[in-house]
Amino acid sequence: MAPKVKLPKPGELSKIEFKNPATDWMDTPVEFKPGTYCWGAKEKDLLTLGLPNPRQWSPADEDWKIPDGWESTIIEGIAERLSKYRSFKVFMDICVRCGACADKCHFYIATGDPKNMPVLRAELLRSVYKKYFTKSGKFLGRLAGARELNMDVLKEWWSYFFQCTECRRCSVFCPYGIDQAEVTIIGRELLNLVGLNIDWIAGPAAACYMKGNHLGLEPHAITGNIESMVDDIEDITGIRVNPTFNRKGAEIMFVTPSGDLLGEPGIQTCMGYLMLFHELGLDYTWSTYASEGGNFGFFTSNDMAKRLNYKIYAEAKRLGVKYIIGGECGHMWRVLNQYMDTWHGPADFLEVPVSPITGTVFENAKSTKMIHISEFTADLIKHKKLNLDPSRNDHLKVTYHDSCNPSRGMGLLDEPREIIKAVCNNFYEMPENTIREKTFCCGSGSGLNASENMEQRMRGGFPRANAVKYVREKHGVNMLANICAVDRAALPALMDYWNPGVGVTGVTELVGNALVMKGEKERTTNLRFEDLPGKGGNE
Amino acid sequence: MDIKFNEILKEKKSTISKRWLDTMIASYPKDDSGFLMSQKDRFANPVGYTFTKGLDGILEVLIKDEDSAESLQFLNDIIKVRAIQDFTPAKAMAFIFQLKTIVREELRKEIRQNQIYVELLEFESKIDDLALNAFDIYVKCREQIYELRTDELKRMTFTLLKKANLMSEIPDPDPESEPKDQN
């Protein structure tokens, strides 16, 4: 139930204290205000995933229904992870509070809340680590920055570890290379030990576990959705593309985030994939089983991420493909590029990816055997294998948002730019300190793209939107391109609030529009059924 | 407005502007780094930049004694930020009324010496106008937050509704055929 609002009397209004109480961070308990947090994980989803303490609860309630003895569960959880992950141990010990990371977090920048400084966010956990795992903390307590674990601390963890999008911008600036995302990952793992996840993560993870993808699309829904895209492509180009599903013996398996199969503007990006692959005559297949590239298990725990990732190699093996191409997604690529090989590799049954069109060997994916659609497309463009008409995108003034994980997690910086420059005539970069490795997060990553926390998302995305605003005012930019499904889902709202009139597109949608396909009819609309410049199809 | 009052205001502008910004920043959680004030890069510190530019801009328009429409863009930029931060409506909007207090305090001596109380009241009325505009902007921002939520849902479900034949297109009304005068 929403908290009762007491209307102040007129006399009280003039006595408002405008300054915040200057309490130390340890003495400032967290408040849960609607719009600034995500709903708690549902009982049914935790049951599906076999996670501890399934029950109905709400973060706004005083009682979070945590079982007795939870303190030891958490402390033992910390101990286990300290022994298992050397990085966690190092990150707990090594920080010298230099402050280089402090003002690099989009949530801190937009809220001014010191607990959103990466150093302090880590300190929320580090202070407990000190109390129970270091001599100085045990004896000196608060003097050494240590504190007892109690319910207020647990709630604070929940609030702030679900206010970090694991974007790793702070880690770019840390002289010690502390990866704050990993601290958040461990923090969330610990919270999950006592049943504290958010609905927007546990729900999709449970759907993925049962149906193969976050949206819970069953095989017939996947094929049905793609078929309707095929119809739309035929209306626009006169060409009927023929995707295949679960086809054994195909050379390539294609895996994309399920967000591309439902909802705009993801589906237009997906239409771009379908058109590109058809034009190339690529021997590829979709899988209705490995139907999710993304991995919301990654926002829950290492084990859950590993479990949900398993199906990708398993399906590649079952279908007998040579290698895998993956669609435009963000965190999906951090998982695939940095974890999949360790969890389920080596994928000896696959071959090192070689583009059948250009002969390029993707040595970078020698071990994972999985390449990013942007690498694949940029290679085609470099070898001039695509017939492109960039003037079809002339009504667009495009800027490019580096999605956090492909840029910082795998160094995919130039490929998308090369593609955009080949398919659009008007491309403008945002300022230097807001792109490439220093890119600002959309504010909704790592499972925070729910709608109940819209205010929080608008804050987190403000630094990104502010840079877009600059190029909009300076160059008239009206389209924000990206290579991430969460971006495509989250950025439209961010743009509507901060920069009305700026649209959002996947890079491959731009490719689909510019691609001149063999035997196509004269196009009058783009993939959104909007008139092409000077063609007036719907007029 | 009286020229004298405006001149005094102009002289004190930088002090007033600084105090106004200080008061605004004081509404944020205690932060020893002073980031919102000290980081001058507009992309590294968009909140601080928006406030510095906005408050100064509003003050400039008020002093020039010109049409307040020019200050609305600044007001809009500031309130958009305040509307999605951790503030009650009163706290989010308080900065406008705080300007009154700051001007009264900064100009106390001059006002008394020159006996320009009427001019002060006129100036404060302009701040009241600003406040009324600010209410409109604030409410619009808050309404938009809820609209964003429904729009997002629509974007997610549009394809499904279309497939289930639950969508029907409403053609854009032709402006030519619309009756121009209903009376």
XYZ file of C-alpha atoms in Angstrom:
722
model
C 0.000 0.000 0.000
C 1.252 3.455 -0.826
C 2.424 5.422 2.212
C -0.057 7.982 3.487
C 0.908 11.502 2.580
C 0.412 14.040 5.317
C -0.378 17.449 3.905
C 1.671 20.133 5.608
C -0.167 23.076 7.106
C 0.561 26.455 5.474
C 2.684 27.531 8.423
C 4.798 24.407 8.164
C 5.514 24.939 4.488
C 7.622 27.998 5.119
C 9.648 26.085 7.712
C 10.963 23.456 5.351
C 14.580 22.641 6.063
C 16.235 22.862 2.680
C 19.528 21.460 3.750
C 19.905 17.747 4.140
C 20.985 16.450 7.529
C 24.734 16.107 7.409
C 24.985 12.609 8.793
C 27.821 10.229 8.099
C 27.026 7.669 5.416
C 26.991 4.857 7.945
C 24.299 6.708 9.884
C 22.101 7.500 6.925
C 19.608 4.681 6.422
C 18.124 4.159 2.983
C 14.576 5.228 2.172
C 12.446 3.426 -0.393
C 10.464 5.922 -2.405
C 8.175 4.738 -5.201
C 9.688 5.278 -8.635
C 13.211 4.791 -7.394
C 13.391 1.050 -6.868
C 12.372 -2.111 -8.691
C 9.761 -4.528 -7.400
C 10.947 -7.484 -5.390
C 11.350 -10.907 -7.025
C 8.150 -12.975 -7.114
C 7.774 -16.191 -5.161
C 6.939 -18.255 -8.272
C 10.087 -17.160 -10.114
C 12.412 -17.993 -7.226
C 10.692 -21.383 -6.975
C 11.253 -21.983 -10.698
C 14.911 -21.097 -10.404
C 15.388 -22.980 -7.143
C 16.623 -19.856 -5.381
C 16.416 -19.470 -1.589
C 13.564 -17.909 0.391
C 10.761 -17.711 -2.157
C 7.906 -15.562 -0.797
C 5.780 -12.583 -1.688
C 7.356 -9.383 -0.398
C 7.712 -5.731 -1.183
C 10.728 -3.472 -0.675
C 8.343 -0.806 0.653
C 7.337 -3.098 3.568
C 9.155 -2.871 6.865
C 9.416 -6.660 7.085
C 11.238 -8.229 4.161
C 10.505 -11.752 5.456
C 14.119 -12.818 5.697
C 14.647 -16.116 7.551
C 16.337 -16.108 10.988
C 20.054 -16.657 10.862
C 20.386 -14.723 7.618
C 23.432 -12.907 8.997
C 25.453 -16.117 9.070
C 24.194 -17.059 5.590
C 25.615 -13.787 4.281
C 28.891 -13.986 6.227
C 29.429 -17.574 5.093
C 28.559 -16.434 1.578
C 31.253 -13.779 1.742
C 33.784 -16.299 3.069
C 32.975 -18.747 0.280
C 33.367 -16.082 -2.392
C 36.609 -14.751 -0.909
C 38.095 -18.205 -1.255
C 36.600 -18.814 -4.702
C 37.220 -15.505 -6.475
C 40.628 -13.961 -6.096
C 39.419 -10.798 -7.809
C 36.850 -10.256 -5.049
C 39.480 -10.647 -2.341
C 41.813 -8.245 -4.135
C 39.053 -5.682 -4.708
C 38.137 -5.774 -1.028
C 41.722 -5.149 0.069
C 43.375 -3.010 -2.537
C 41.313 0.205 -2.778
C 43.267 3.242 -1.534
C 40.294 5.684 -1.709
C 42.020 7.822 -4.326
C 38.630 8.938 -5.583
C 39.382 8.518 -9.289
C 36.200 6.506 -9.714
C 34.025 8.716 -7.533
C 32.597 11.071 -10.106
C 32.528 8.638 -13.012
C 29.291 6.837 -12.155
C 26.202 8.050 -14.002
C 24.057 7.445 -10.922
C 26.325 9.548 -8.749
C 26.605 12.272 -11.364
C 22.842 12.505 -11.635
C 21.896 12.156 -7.969
C 24.805 13.678 -6.065
C 24.281 10.812 -3.605
C 27.732 9.826 -2.276
C 26.612 6.215 -1.848
C 26.452 6.056 -5.617
C 30.153 6.790 -5.835
C 31.671 3.476 -6.923
C 34.187 3.652 -4.058
C 31.434 4.069 -1.502
C 29.158 1.516 -3.147
C 31.975 -0.992 -2.702
C 32.522 0.301 0.824
C 28.971 -0.770 1.720
C 30.202 -4.329 1.349
C 33.825 -3.687 2.280
C 32.833 -2.320 5.693
C 31.151 -5.635 6.502
C 34.093 -7.564 5.086
C 36.378 -5.590 7.399
C 34.289 -6.315 10.457
C 34.236 -10.069 9.982
C 37.367 -10.827 7.990
C 40.123 -8.382 8.988
C 41.964 -7.950 12.283
C 41.827 -4.166 12.200
C 38.093 -4.225 11.643
C 37.484 -6.777 14.373
C 39.388 -4.775 16.977
C 39.000 -1.186 15.907
C 35.484 -1.415 14.489
C 34.208 1.823 13.077
C 37.590 3.476 13.473
C 38.860 1.087 10.817
C 35.781 1.589 8.649
C 34.133 -1.616 9.799
C 30.499 -2.137 10.755
C 28.116 -4.850 11.895
C 25.838 -6.528 9.414
C 22.227 -5.722 10.258
C 18.906 -5.312 8.480
C 19.559 -1.647 7.652
C 22.822 -2.624 5.994
C 21.111 -5.403 4.052
C 18.452 -3.002 2.791
C 21.119 -0.497 1.879
C 22.940 -3.179 -0.140
C 19.751 -4.059 -1.940
C 19.087 -0.440 -2.786
C 22.556 0.427 -4.031
C 23.573 -2.840 -5.699
C 20.407 -2.478 -7.708
C 21.368 1.109 -8.490
C 24.544 0.002 -10.238
C 24.189 -1.037 -13.866
C 27.486 -2.939 -13.899
C 28.555 -0.675 -16.773
C 32.205 -0.542 -15.602
C 32.809 3.090 -16.517
C 34.401 3.595 -13.098
C 36.812 0.727 -13.669
C 38.245 2.521 -16.722
C 39.506 5.239 -14.380
C 40.634 3.069 -11.443
C 44.442 2.987 -11.276
C 44.231 -0.435 -9.618
C 41.754 -1.804 -12.137
C 39.121 -2.542 -9.534
C 36.102 -3.768 -11.417
C 33.151 -2.337 -9.547
C 30.783 -4.459 -11.639
C 32.297 -7.527 -9.995
C 31.726 -6.055 -6.553
C 28.096 -5.454 -7.502
C 27.874 -8.956 -8.958
C 29.080 -10.448 -5.665
C 26.796 -8.104 -3.714
C 23.820 -9.323 -5.716
C 24.878 -12.950 -5.286
C 24.927 -12.458 -1.528
C 21.495 -10.810 -1.590
C 20.169 -13.738 -3.593
C 21.270 -16.102 -0.830
C 18.447 -14.711 1.304
C 15.903 -14.263 -1.502
C 16.544 -10.635 -2.373
C 16.388 -10.228 -6.116
C 14.271 -7.877 -8.198
C 11.274 -8.947 -10.245
C 12.659 -7.612 -13.524
C 15.651 -9.940 -13.222
C 14.132 -13.022 -11.590
C 11.125 -12.995 -13.947
C 13.115 -13.026 -17.213
C 15.674 -15.463 -15.737
C 12.851 -17.877 -14.813
C 11.271 -17.476 -18.259
C 14.646 -18.155 -19.855
C 15.120 -21.254 -17.740
C 11.731 -22.662 -18.706
C 11.241 -21.398 -22.267
C 14.714 -20.545 -23.485
C 14.372 -16.767 -23.559
C 13.672 -13.825 -21.271
C 10.347 -12.976 -22.821
C 9.092 -16.546 -22.417
C 8.382 -16.868 -26.146
C 7.592 -20.460 -27.054
C 8.865 -21.928 -30.350
C 5.682 -21.177 -32.293
C 5.710 -17.568 -31.052
C 9.312 -17.149 -32.189
C 8.681 -18.543 -35.659
C 5.385 -16.630 -35.848
C 7.022 -13.327 -34.955
C 9.812 -13.846 -37.437
C 7.303 -14.868 -40.125
C 5.423 -11.608 -39.629
C 8.707 -9.731 -40.038
C 9.262 -11.709 -43.234
C 5.833 -10.510 -44.445
C 6.751 -6.922 -43.654
C 10.086 -7.263 -45.480
C 8.222 -8.574 -48.511
C 5.830 -5.613 -48.417
C 8.743 -3.200 -48.309
C 11.209 -4.830 -50.701
C 9.169 -7.294 -52.753
C 11.565 -10.008 -51.644
C 10.549 -12.955 -49.506
C 13.406 -13.970 -47.248
C 13.435 -17.575 -46.059
C 14.848 -18.040 -42.566
C 15.110 -21.587 -41.259
C 14.634 -22.802 -37.694
C 16.489 -25.532 -35.809
C 18.005 -26.778 -39.061
C 20.679 -29.392 -38.557
C 23.778 -29.097 -40.689
C 23.571 -25.338 -41.216
C 26.980 -23.661 -41.293
C 26.077 -20.963 -38.780
C 23.700 -20.674 -35.836
C 22.395 -17.186 -35.151
C 21.574 -16.146 -31.588
C 20.144 -12.771 -30.664
C 18.518 -11.291 -27.562
C 14.804 -12.082 -27.523
C 14.101 -8.355 -27.278
C 14.747 -8.301 -31.022
C 11.822 -10.650 -31.553
C 9.212 -8.513 -29.877
C 8.757 -4.843 -29.422
C 10.012 -1.785 -31.246
C 12.590 -0.851 -32.367
C 14.105 -4.309 -31.743
C 12.056 -5.968 -34.471
C 13.341 -3.564 -37.105
C 16.889 -4.516 -36.127
C 15.866 -8.138 -36.505
C 14.436 -7.394 -39.960
C 17.863 -5.997 -40.788
C 19.525 -9.311 -39.797
C 17.046 -11.288 -41.903
C 17.598 -9.098 -44.963
C 21.376 -9.080 -44.643
C 21.662 -12.856 -44.264
C 19.266 -13.450 -47.142
C 21.168 -11.108 -49.434
C 24.418 -12.892 -48.643
C 22.844 -16.305 -49.139
C 24.217 -17.250 -45.747
C 23.799 -20.883 -44.696
C 22.442 -20.150 -41.241
C 19.678 -21.185 -38.894
C 17.746 -19.748 -35.981
C 17.209 -21.837 -32.890
C 13.958 -21.771 -30.978
C 15.775 -23.416 -28.077
C 18.893 -21.244 -27.803
C 16.552 -18.340 -28.363
C 18.184 -15.875 -26.017
C 21.537 -14.218 -26.351
C 21.119 -12.140 -23.223
C 21.561 -13.585 -19.774
C 19.680 -12.200 -16.785
C 21.201 -15.002 -14.760
C 24.358 -12.898 -14.967
C 22.591 -10.297 -12.813
C 21.691 -12.954 -10.251
C 24.728 -15.136 -9.683
C 27.592 -16.798 -11.455
C 25.863 -20.170 -11.193
C 22.630 -18.863 -12.647
C 24.463 -17.176 -15.520
C 26.327 -20.389 -16.240
C 23.137 -22.418 -16.158
C 21.292 -20.142 -18.598
C 24.290 -19.879 -20.918
C 24.648 -23.639 -21.297
C 22.098 -23.957 -24.084
C 24.115 -21.949 -26.600
C 26.953 -24.421 -27.045
C 24.627 -27.364 -26.440
C 22.374 -26.271 -29.288
C 25.315 -25.507 -31.583
C 26.520 -29.056 -30.963
C 23.076 -30.582 -31.513
C 22.604 -28.746 -34.792
C 26.139 -29.487 -35.898
C 26.917 -25.938 -37.006
C 30.468 -24.701 -37.608
C 30.268 -21.504 -35.598
C 27.889 -18.973 -34.079
C 27.004 -15.382 -34.949
C 25.403 -13.289 -32.241
C 23.096 -10.315 -32.629
C 23.290 -6.808 -31.224
C 23.273 -6.973 -27.451
C 25.169 -5.524 -24.526
C 25.703 -7.713 -21.460
C 25.212 -10.767 -23.694
C 28.624 -10.017 -25.127
C 30.342 -9.623 -21.808
C 29.054 -13.079 -20.920
C 29.961 -14.630 -24.268
C 33.301 -12.930 -24.589
C 34.547 -13.267 -21.038
C 32.735 -16.124 -19.303
C 31.234 -18.664 -21.736
C 34.528 -20.223 -22.700
C 35.490 -20.756 -19.047
C 32.110 -22.178 -18.120
C 31.386 -24.429 -21.066
C 34.421 -24.350 -23.318
C 36.506 -25.305 -25.038
C 34.027 -25.582 -27.894
C 36.206 -28.033 -29.777
C 33.292 -29.276 -31.806
C 33.067 -25.863 -33.487
C 35.442 -24.248 -35.976
C 37.173 -20.882 -35.901
C 34.702 -18.499 -37.582
C 35.507 -17.699 -41.188
C 33.324 -15.349 -43.176
C 32.028 -17.383 -46.134
C 31.802 -14.164 -48.152
C 35.187 -12.540 -47.553
C 37.259 -15.428 -46.248
C 38.255 -13.385 -43.207
C 39.275 -15.567 -40.283
C 38.025 -14.164 -36.983
C 41.093 -14.990 -34.915
C 39.690 -12.975 -32.008
C 36.979 -15.603 -31.628
C 39.370 -18.510 -31.984
C 38.373 -19.878 -28.637
C 34.701 -18.933 -28.217
C 33.791 -19.589 -31.891
C 31.194 -16.867 -31.673
C 31.347 -13.521 -33.456
C 29.396 -10.310 -33.170
C 27.144 -9.279 -36.043
C 28.921 -5.897 -36.172
C 32.322 -7.548 -36.706
C 30.799 -9.663 -39.430
C 29.066 -6.726 -41.157
C 32.014 -4.345 -40.841
C 34.178 -6.971 -42.526
C 31.688 -7.239 -45.401
C 31.706 -3.468 -45.805
C 35.476 -3.279 -45.699
C 35.629 -5.788 -48.538
C 32.896 -3.928 -50.426
C 30.613 -6.936 -50.509
C 27.415 -5.031 -49.886
C 25.527 -2.848 -52.314
C 24.475 0.083 -50.153
C 22.451 3.208 -50.757
C 23.112 5.453 -47.761
C 20.863 8.189 -49.176
C 17.900 6.165 -47.920
C 18.994 7.233 -44.459
C 19.427 10.869 -45.473
C 16.547 12.042 -43.308
C 18.538 10.835 -40.307
C 21.282 12.626 -38.454
C 22.807 9.824 -36.496
C 24.936 9.665 -33.396
C 26.248 6.456 -31.880
C 25.902 5.350 -28.283
C 28.612 2.873 -27.342
C 26.786 0.226 -25.363
C 28.792 -0.366 -22.188
C 29.572 -4.044 -22.495
C 30.569 -4.312 -26.171
C 32.757 -1.218 -25.819
C 34.373 -1.725 -22.404
C 33.855 -5.479 -22.190
C 35.135 -6.518 -25.607
C 36.603 -3.446 -27.297
C 34.033 -3.265 -30.062
C 34.513 0.421 -30.808
C 35.226 0.991 -34.474
C 33.203 -1.708 -36.208
C 29.786 -0.172 -35.508
C 31.100 3.252 -36.521
C 32.442 1.919 -39.810
C 29.061 0.373 -40.519
C 27.151 3.555 -39.698
C 29.442 5.657 -41.867
C 28.869 3.273 -44.774
C 25.083 3.251 -44.479
C 24.396 6.869 -43.435
C 25.592 10.156 -44.833
C 25.112 12.135 -41.621
C 27.002 10.843 -38.632
C 28.075 12.949 -35.652
C 30.049 11.847 -32.628
C 29.109 12.879 -29.114
C 31.828 14.573 -27.014
C 35.008 12.612 -26.403
C 34.500 11.996 -22.676
C 31.086 10.410 -23.271
C 31.892 7.814 -25.948
C 34.020 4.738 -26.662
C 35.617 3.377 -23.449
C 34.268 6.363 -21.534
C 30.726 5.906 -22.765
C 27.891 6.742 -20.395
C 25.443 3.982 -19.585
C 21.806 4.152 -20.713
C 21.005 4.027 -16.983
C 18.898 0.879 -17.324
C 21.459 -1.894 -17.780
C 21.990 -5.021 -15.683
C 18.295 -5.723 -15.302
C 17.232 -2.243 -14.204
C 15.114 -1.538 -17.282
C 11.840 -2.146 -15.439
C 9.192 0.540 -15.703
C 8.342 0.960 -12.016
C 11.741 2.608 -11.451
C 11.296 5.115 -14.275
C 12.581 8.048 -12.210
C 15.708 6.138 -11.326
C 16.227 5.316 -14.997
C 15.763 8.926 -16.048
C 18.421 9.929 -13.514
C 20.866 7.192 -14.443
C 20.538 8.026 -18.118
C 20.858 11.793 -17.690
C 24.616 12.040 -18.435
C 24.068 10.045 -21.650
C 21.016 12.105 -22.606
C 22.904 15.307 -21.849
C 25.572 14.400 -24.406
C 22.893 13.532 -26.960
C 21.281 16.899 -26.251
C 24.533 18.585 -27.169
C 24.775 16.971 -30.619
C 21.074 17.491 -31.166
C 21.467 21.218 -30.584
C 24.742 21.478 -32.475
C 24.101 19.215 -35.476
C 20.370 18.514 -35.405
C 20.907 14.847 -34.504
C 17.593 12.966 -34.574
C 18.628 9.331 -34.284
C 20.557 7.489 -31.600
C 22.100 4.273 -32.918
C 23.350 1.465 -30.680
C 24.118 -2.258 -30.642
C 22.259 -3.359 -27.522
C 18.764 -4.737 -26.968
C 18.425 -3.115 -23.549
C 19.396 0.191 -25.158
C 16.723 -0.266 -27.771
C 14.165 -0.969 -25.047
C 15.313 1.705 -22.596
C 16.619 4.622 -24.637
C 13.311 5.562 -26.320
C 11.896 6.548 -22.910
C 15.110 8.354 -22.010
C 15.035 10.320 -25.243
C 11.323 11.128 -24.900
C 12.028 12.676 -21.513
C 15.306 14.483 -22.117
C 15.463 14.922 -25.894
C 12.024 14.638 -27.461
C 12.235 13.983 -31.185
C 15.370 11.844 -31.059
C 14.637 8.278 -32.150
C 16.480 5.058 -31.308
C 17.714 2.429 -33.739
C 19.838 -0.676 -33.897
C 22.788 -0.380 -36.267
C 21.552 -3.323 -38.344
C 18.226 -1.574 -38.923
C 20.192 1.200 -40.644
C 21.968 -1.482 -42.672
C 18.632 -3.053 -43.650
C 17.399 0.286 -44.898
C 20.500 1.053 -46.940
C 20.960 -2.460 -48.310
C 20.141 -2.695 -52.019
C 18.962 -6.278 -52.413
C 19.159 -8.173 -55.650
C 15.799 -8.045 -57.446
C 14.126 -5.748 -54.965
C 11.354 -3.383 -56.004
C 11.846 0.330 -55.613
C 11.463 0.990 -51.924
C 9.164 3.772 -50.819
C 9.313 3.243 -47.076
C 11.896 2.281 -44.512
C 11.580 -0.722 -42.194
C 9.264 1.297 -39.939
C 6.900 1.910 -42.860
C 7.837 5.585 -42.828
C 8.318 7.386 -46.148
C 11.829 7.317 -47.514
C 13.277 10.742 -48.241
C 11.828 11.982 -51.525
C 9.817 8.807 -52.181
C 6.547 9.527 -50.405
C 5.326 5.944 -50.225
C 2.506 6.620 -47.837
C 1.524 9.945 -49.310
C 10.750 48.736 -12.961
C 12.811 51.373 -11.335
C 16.219 51.759 -12.917
C 17.917 52.176 -9.572
C 16.711 48.824 -8.294
C 17.860 47.041 -11.408
C 21.246 48.697 -11.261
C 21.799 47.599 -7.693
C 20.647 44.121 -8.650
C 23.048 44.091 -11.552
C 25.952 45.062 -9.321
C 25.151 42.266 -6.913
C 24.325 39.736 -9.594
C 27.345 37.509 -9.216
C 26.955 37.304 -5.424
C 23.256 36.562 -5.701
C 23.833 34.020 -8.417
C 26.480 32.236 -6.355
C 24.339 32.178 -3.227
C 21.388 30.902 -5.217
C 23.467 28.039 -6.607
C 24.870 27.263 -3.137
C 21.371 27.002 -1.729
C 20.327 24.737 -4.562
C 23.302 22.419 -4.062
C 22.634 22.328 -0.310
C 19.460 20.369 -1.057
C 21.584 17.391 -2.120
C 23.030 14.792 0.244
C 26.147 15.785 2.132
C 29.132 15.258 -0.120
C 32.577 16.344 1.013
C 33.951 16.207 -2.521
C 31.772 19.152 -3.565
C 31.474 17.535 -6.977
C 28.296 19.270 -8.124
C 29.962 22.656 -7.614
C 33.581 21.984 -8.490
C 33.425 19.883 -11.653
C 33.044 22.422 -14.452
C 32.950 20.091 -17.463
C 29.383 20.181 -18.769
C 29.434 16.518 -19.787
C 31.108 15.215 -16.634
C 28.719 17.182 -14.431
C 25.462 17.778 -16.288
C 23.476 18.566 -13.127
C 25.915 21.225 -11.939
C 26.169 22.662 -15.431
C 22.401 22.829 -15.909
C 21.978 24.621 -12.579
C 24.876 27.044 -13.015
C 23.800 28.007 -16.497
C 20.096 27.959 -15.694
C 20.089 29.993 -12.484
C 22.423 32.567 -13.935
C 20.312 32.752 -17.068
C 17.083 33.247 -15.135
C 18.675 35.995 -13.053
C 19.946 37.689 -16.177
C 16.460 37.770 -17.702
C 14.957 39.065 -14.454
C 17.519 41.873 -14.262
C 17.133 42.819 -17.893
C 13.483 43.240 -17.031
C 12.462 41.755 -20.328
C 9.879 39.217 -21.371
C 10.176 36.259 -19.057
C 9.650 33.784 -21.937
C 13.398 33.635 -22.367
C 13.868 32.325 -18.871
C 11.400 29.495 -19.428
C 13.917 27.336 -21.262
C 16.344 27.629 -18.340
C 13.542 26.890 -15.918
C 12.509 23.906 -17.992
C 16.034 22.458 -18.004
C 16.408 22.824 -14.241
C 13.000 21.456 -13.312
C 13.386 18.443 -15.578
C 16.349 17.460 -13.424
C 14.677 18.272 -10.093
C 11.501 16.400 -11.045
C 13.242 13.032 -11.252
C 15.468 13.407 -8.195
C 14.682 12.494 -4.615
C 12.576 15.557 -3.810
C 9.044 16.213 -2.722
C 7.351 18.734 -5.035
C 7.891 21.477 -2.421
C 11.587 20.744 -2.101
C 12.037 20.404 -5.838
C 10.552 23.853 -6.438
C 11.817 25.632 -3.346
C 14.753 27.195 -5.169
C 12.504 29.700 -6.890
C 11.224 31.135 -3.609
C 14.664 31.063 -2.081
C 15.657 33.750 -4.568
C 13.350 36.137 -2.740
C 15.124 35.584 0.532
C 18.537 35.925 -1.055
C 17.663 39.189 -2.820
C 16.099 40.640 0.324
C 19.173 39.800 2.366
C 21.723 40.920 -0.184
C 19.979 44.180 -0.993
C 18.706 45.005 2.493
C 20.944 48.004 3.038
C 20.483 49.482 -0.421
C 16.726 49.057 -0.320
C 16.533 50.852 2.989
C 18.827 53.651 1.895
C 17.044 54.241 -1.394
C 13.543 53.489 -0.130
C 12.772 51.184 -3.040
C 10.396 48.806 -1.303
C 7.790 49.058 -4.049
C 10.381 48.027 -6.599
C 11.332 45.079 -4.457
C 7.720 43.979 -4.375
C 7.474 44.326 -8.143
C 10.577 42.203 -8.505
C 9.138 39.591 -6.190
C 5.973 39.480 -8.266
C 8.104 38.489 -11.200
C 9.500 35.637 -9.133
C 5.922 34.610 -8.383
C 5.222 34.494 -12.113
C 8.243 32.312 -12.524
C 6.924 30.027 -9.809
C 3.588 29.655 -11.561
C 5.357 28.661 -14.753
C 7.521 26.294 -12.758
C 4.454 24.492 -11.401
C 3.259 23.870 -14.947
C 6.620 22.492 -15.996
C 6.974 20.319 -12.909
C 3.564 18.741 -13.283
C 4.195 18.135 -16.976
C 7.442 16.329 -16.146
C 5.760 14.169 -13.528
C 2.916 13.317 -15.872
C 5.426 12.400 -18.506
C 7.080 9.868 -16.203
C 3.793 7.945 -16.122
C 3.294 8.359 -19.845
C 6.744 6.901 -20.451
C 5.718 3.808 -18.547
C 2.606 3.264 -20.658
C 4.431 4.095 -23.893
C 7.047 1.519 -23.054
C 4.377 -1.103 -22.506
C 2.837 -0.209 -25.857
C 6.154 -0.588 -27.654
C 6.591 -4.024 -26.089
C 3.145 -5.329 -26.922
C 2.408 -3.631 -30.241
C 3.584 -6.591 -32.331
C 1.508 -9.052 -30.327
C -1.613 -6.943 -30.585
C -1.087 -6.533 -34.303
C -0.678 -10.272 -34.766
C -3.823 -10.966 -32.786
C -5.695 -8.455 -34.972
C -6.404 -6.339 -31.950
C -4.977 -3.218 -33.518
C -6.818 -0.973 -35.864
C -5.277 2.073 -37.426
C -7.065 5.337 -36.912
C -6.325 7.453 -39.969
C -4.890 10.907 -39.358
C -7.647 13.447 -39.631
C -7.321 15.486 -42.794
C -6.881 19.084 -41.676
C -8.487 20.320 -44.930
C -11.755 18.566 -44.325
C -12.030 19.560 -40.669
C -14.727 22.092 -40.018
C -12.859 25.280 -39.321
C -15.490 27.066 -37.341
C -17.723 25.133 -35.059
C -19.865 28.087 -34.067
